[in-house]
Amino acid sequence: DARVTQTPRHKVTEMGQEVTMRCQPILGHNTVFWYRQTMMQGLELLAYFRNRAPLDDSGMPKDRFSAEMPDATLATLKIQPSEPRDSAVYFCASGLITLGGAYGYTFGSGTRLTVV
Amino acid sequence: DQQVKQNSPSLSVQEGRISILNCDYTNSMFDYFLWYKKYPAEGPTFLISISSIKDKNEDGRFTVFLNKSAKHLSLHIVPSQPGDSAVYFCAASAYAGGTSYGKLTFGQGTILTVHP
C-alpha cells in the first residue's frame, strides 16, 4: 500500500529552537495538507498545497511557522522559534483531487512534537 | 468559529449493538462529507464519504446519513466490534470554485469504545 511518510515520528526540543518536520506524499498525489491535532481544537488545518503551490496557510501563525514544497516528493513544516504551546501531533496528508471526483486523503502517522 | 461540530466527546457501546456518531455543520456551502477513524499513535484513516447529492451511503457495516436541511450527518456502525474502538472524525469540504476545492474542515472527534 502506498503511504505518506513523515519524519521524525517524535521530536523533543527546547523552547526557542528551530523545528523542521518533513513529509513525503504519495507519488502522483496533487494535494498536500498539514494538520495539527490538539486536545482542544481537534484537527486544525495549518497549510494546504495543490500541485506544490501554496493555497491556504491562514491557519498557521505566520510569524513563526512556514510551510514549503521544494519538490513533488517533499513537504516541510518549520517552526522558528518553537514555543511550548506548539506541542502537538502534526499530520501531513496527501490526495489526488479532481473537480467532481470523490476523494479521501491519506494521512501520515504524524510527528509528535514536545517543546519544553 | 467551529464550522464542523461533534458534540459528543465520547460514546460507549456494547459489542454487537449499533454505534451512532453524530456531526453537525454550519456552512451551507459544504457539499462533500467524510468520516475518518483514528487509532492511537497513527494517522487518521479514511472510512466513508457522501456527496451532498445523496442522503445515504453504505459500505459494509458502515452507513453515513446526510440530512442537508438540518445540516447534520451521522455514521452508523452495525454491528459494532471491539476493533471499532477509536476516535472518529467527521470532515466537510466546500466547492468554492477553484483553489479551495478539496480543503477539509474537521470536527473535534468522538471517542468510540466498544465493550466485549
mmCIF file of C-alpha atoms in Angstrom, chain B:
data_model
loop_
_atom_site.group_PDB
_atom_site.id
_atom_site.type_symbol
_atom_site.label_atom_id
_atom_site.label_comp_id
_atom_site.label_asym_id
_atom_site.label_seq_id
_atom_site.Cartn_x
_atom_site.Cartn_y
_atom_site.Cartn_z
ATOM 1 C CA ASP B 1 -15.825 29.605 14.539
ATOM 2 C CA GLN B 2 -16.234 25.831 14.583
ATOM 3 C CA GLN B 3 -17.908 25.030 11.256
ATOM 4 C CA VAL B 4 -17.986 21.287 11.897
ATOM 5 C CA LYS B 5 -19.030 20.103 15.340
ATOM 6 C CA GLN B 6 -19.082 16.744 17.014
ATOM 7 C CA ASN B 7 -20.896 17.454 20.234
ATOM 8 C CA SER B 8 -20.359 14.084 21.873
ATOM 9 C CA PRO B 9 -16.735 13.722 23.045
ATOM 10 C CA SER B 10 -17.260 10.018 23.730
ATOM 11 C CA LEU B 11 -19.626 7.103 23.128
ATOM 12 C CA SER B 12 -19.689 3.698 24.761
ATOM 13 C CA VAL B 13 -21.461 0.761 23.101
ATOM 14 C CA GLN B 14 -21.823 -2.970 23.695
ATOM 15 C CA GLU B 15 -20.389 -5.336 21.095
ATOM 16 C CA GLY B 16 -22.967 -6.313 18.515
ATOM 17 C CA ARG B 17 -25.107 -3.226 19.053
ATOM 18 C CA ILE B 18 -25.366 -0.169 16.825
ATOM 19 C CA SER B 19 -22.999 2.781 17.216
ATOM 20 C CA ILE B 20 -24.312 6.152 16.044
ATOM 21 C CA LEU B 21 -21.875 9.031 15.774
ATOM 22 C CA ASN B 22 -23.222 12.481 15.010
ATOM 23 C CA CYS B 23 -21.855 15.565 13.322
ATOM 24 C CA ASP B 24 -23.336 18.999 12.671
ATOM 25 C CA TYR B 25 -22.115 21.687 10.319
ATOM 26 C CA THR B 26 -22.904 25.339 9.839
ATOM 27 C CA ASN B 27 -21.502 26.168 6.395
ATOM 28 C CA SER B 28 -24.242 25.641 3.797
ATOM 29 C CA MET B 29 -21.569 25.597 1.070
ATOM 30 C CA PHE B 30 -20.240 22.233 2.264
ATOM 31 C CA ASP B 31 -21.062 19.634 -0.374
ATOM 32 C CA TYR B 32 -18.884 16.656 0.475
ATOM 33 C CA PHE B 33 -18.562 14.891 3.803
ATOM 34 C CA LEU B 34 -16.163 12.268 5.085
ATOM 35 C CA TRP B 35 -15.595 10.151 8.162
ATOM 36 C CA TYR B 36 -12.140 9.204 9.387
ATOM 37 C CA LYS B 37 -11.117 6.723 12.058
ATOM 38 C CA LYS B 38 -8.022 7.212 14.180
ATOM 39 C CA TYR B 39 -6.197 4.766 16.400
ATOM 40 C CA PRO B 40 -3.647 5.966 18.993
ATOM 41 C CA ALA B 41 -0.209 6.790 17.570
ATOM 42 C CA GLU B 42 -1.495 6.509 13.995
ATOM 43 C CA GLY B 43 -2.775 8.968 11.436
ATOM 44 C CA PRO B 44 -6.491 9.166 10.619
ATOM 45 C CA THR B 45 -7.666 6.660 8.006
ATOM 46 C CA PHE B 46 -10.468 7.318 5.558
ATOM 47 C CA LEU B 47 -13.636 5.380 6.323
ATOM 48 C CA ILE B 48 -16.558 6.512 4.186
ATOM 49 C CA SER B 49 -17.794 9.608 2.383
ATOM 50 C CA ILE B 50 -21.003 11.085 0.996
ATOM 51 C CA SER B 51 -21.767 13.740 -1.559
ATOM 52 C CA SER B 52 -24.499 16.302 -0.955
ATOM 53 C CA ILE B 53 -26.497 14.873 -3.859
ATOM 54 C CA LYS B 54 -27.120 11.755 -1.771
ATOM 55 C CA ASP B 55 -28.679 11.193 1.612
ATOM 56 C CA LYS B 56 -27.188 7.792 2.340
ATOM 57 C CA ASN B 57 -24.054 5.845 1.540
ATOM 58 C CA GLU B 58 -23.321 2.335 2.720
ATOM 59 C CA ASP B 59 -20.106 0.312 2.898
ATOM 60 C CA GLY B 60 -20.337 -2.975 4.738
ATOM 61 C CA ARG B 61 -21.062 -2.314 8.405
ATOM 62 C CA PHE B 62 -20.733 1.443 7.935
ATOM 63 C CA THR B 63 -23.505 3.748 6.737
ATOM 64 C CA VAL B 64 -23.410 7.517 6.560
ATOM 65 C CA PHE B 65 -26.639 9.520 6.519
ATOM 66 C CA LEU B 66 -26.863 13.142 5.439
ATOM 67 C CA ASN B 67 -29.716 15.492 6.336
ATOM 68 C CA LYS B 68 -28.980 18.680 4.414
ATOM 69 C CA SER B 69 -31.927 20.643 5.769
ATOM 70 C CA ALA B 70 -30.753 20.003 9.324
ATOM 71 C CA LYS B 71 -27.076 20.312 8.375
ATOM 72 C CA HIS B 72 -26.481 17.027 10.123
ATOM 73 C CA LEU B 73 -24.736 13.800 9.281
ATOM 74 C CA SER B 74 -24.360 10.591 11.174
ATOM 75 C CA LEU B 75 -22.274 7.449 10.963
ATOM 76 C CA HIS B 76 -23.910 4.140 11.848
ATOM 77 C CA ILE B 77 -21.812 1.084 12.634
ATOM 78 C CA VAL B 78 -23.749 -2.182 12.739
ATOM 79 C CA PRO B 79 -22.832 -4.471 14.366
ATOM 80 C CA SER B 80 -20.185 -2.748 16.471
ATOM 81 C CA GLN B 81 -16.996 -4.661 17.195
ATOM 82 C CA PRO B 82 -14.269 -4.086 19.792
ATOM 83 C CA GLY B 83 -11.841 -3.329 16.953
ATOM 84 C CA ASP B 84 -14.004 -0.323 16.060
ATOM 85 C CA SER B 85 -12.859 1.390 19.269
ATOM 86 C CA ALA B 86 -11.093 4.520 18.048
ATOM 87 C CA VAL B 87 -11.546 8.271 17.614
ATOM 88 C CA TYR B 88 -13.926 9.142 14.774
ATOM 89 C CA PHE B 89 -13.651 12.466 12.969
ATOM 90 C CA CYS B 90 -16.160 13.899 10.570
ATOM 91 C CA ALA B 91 -14.923 16.312 7.915
ATOM 92 C CA ALA B 92 -16.534 18.549 5.321
ATOM 93 C CA SER B 93 -15.471 20.218 2.121
ATOM 94 C CA ALA B 94 -16.919 23.050 0.029
ATOM 95 C CA TYR B 95 -16.547 23.655 -3.638
ATOM 96 C CA ALA B 96 -15.703 27.334 -3.578
ATOM 97 C CA GLY B 97 -14.637 27.487 -7.190
ATOM 98 C CA GLY B 98 -11.050 26.642 -7.912
ATOM 99 C CA THR B 99 -8.351 26.620 -5.303
ATOM 100 C CA SER B 100 -10.353 25.759 -2.186
ATOM 101 C CA TYR B 101 -11.823 22.615 -3.672
ATOM 102 C CA GLY B 102 -10.943 19.641 -1.526
ATOM 103 C CA LYS B 103 -9.994 21.616 1.582
ATOM 104 C CA LEU B 104 -11.231 19.609 4.579
ATOM 105 C CA THR B 105 -12.583 21.074 7.804
ATOM 106 C CA PHE B 106 -12.645 18.580 10.676
ATOM 107 C CA GLY B 107 -14.739 18.211 13.794
ATOM 108 C CA GLN B 108 -13.157 17.660 17.206
ATOM 109 C CA GLY B 109 -13.664 13.909 17.155
ATOM 110 C CA THR B 110 -15.685 11.369 19.170
ATOM 111 C CA ILE B 111 -14.018 8.577 21.125
ATOM 112 C CA LEU B 112 -15.913 5.339 20.499
ATOM 113 C CA THR B 113 -15.432 2.458 22.926
ATOM 114 C CA VAL B 114 -16.994 -0.890 22.068
ATOM 115 C CA HIS B 115 -17.138 -3.253 25.036
ATOM 116 C CA PRO B 116 -16.950 -7.036 24.522
#
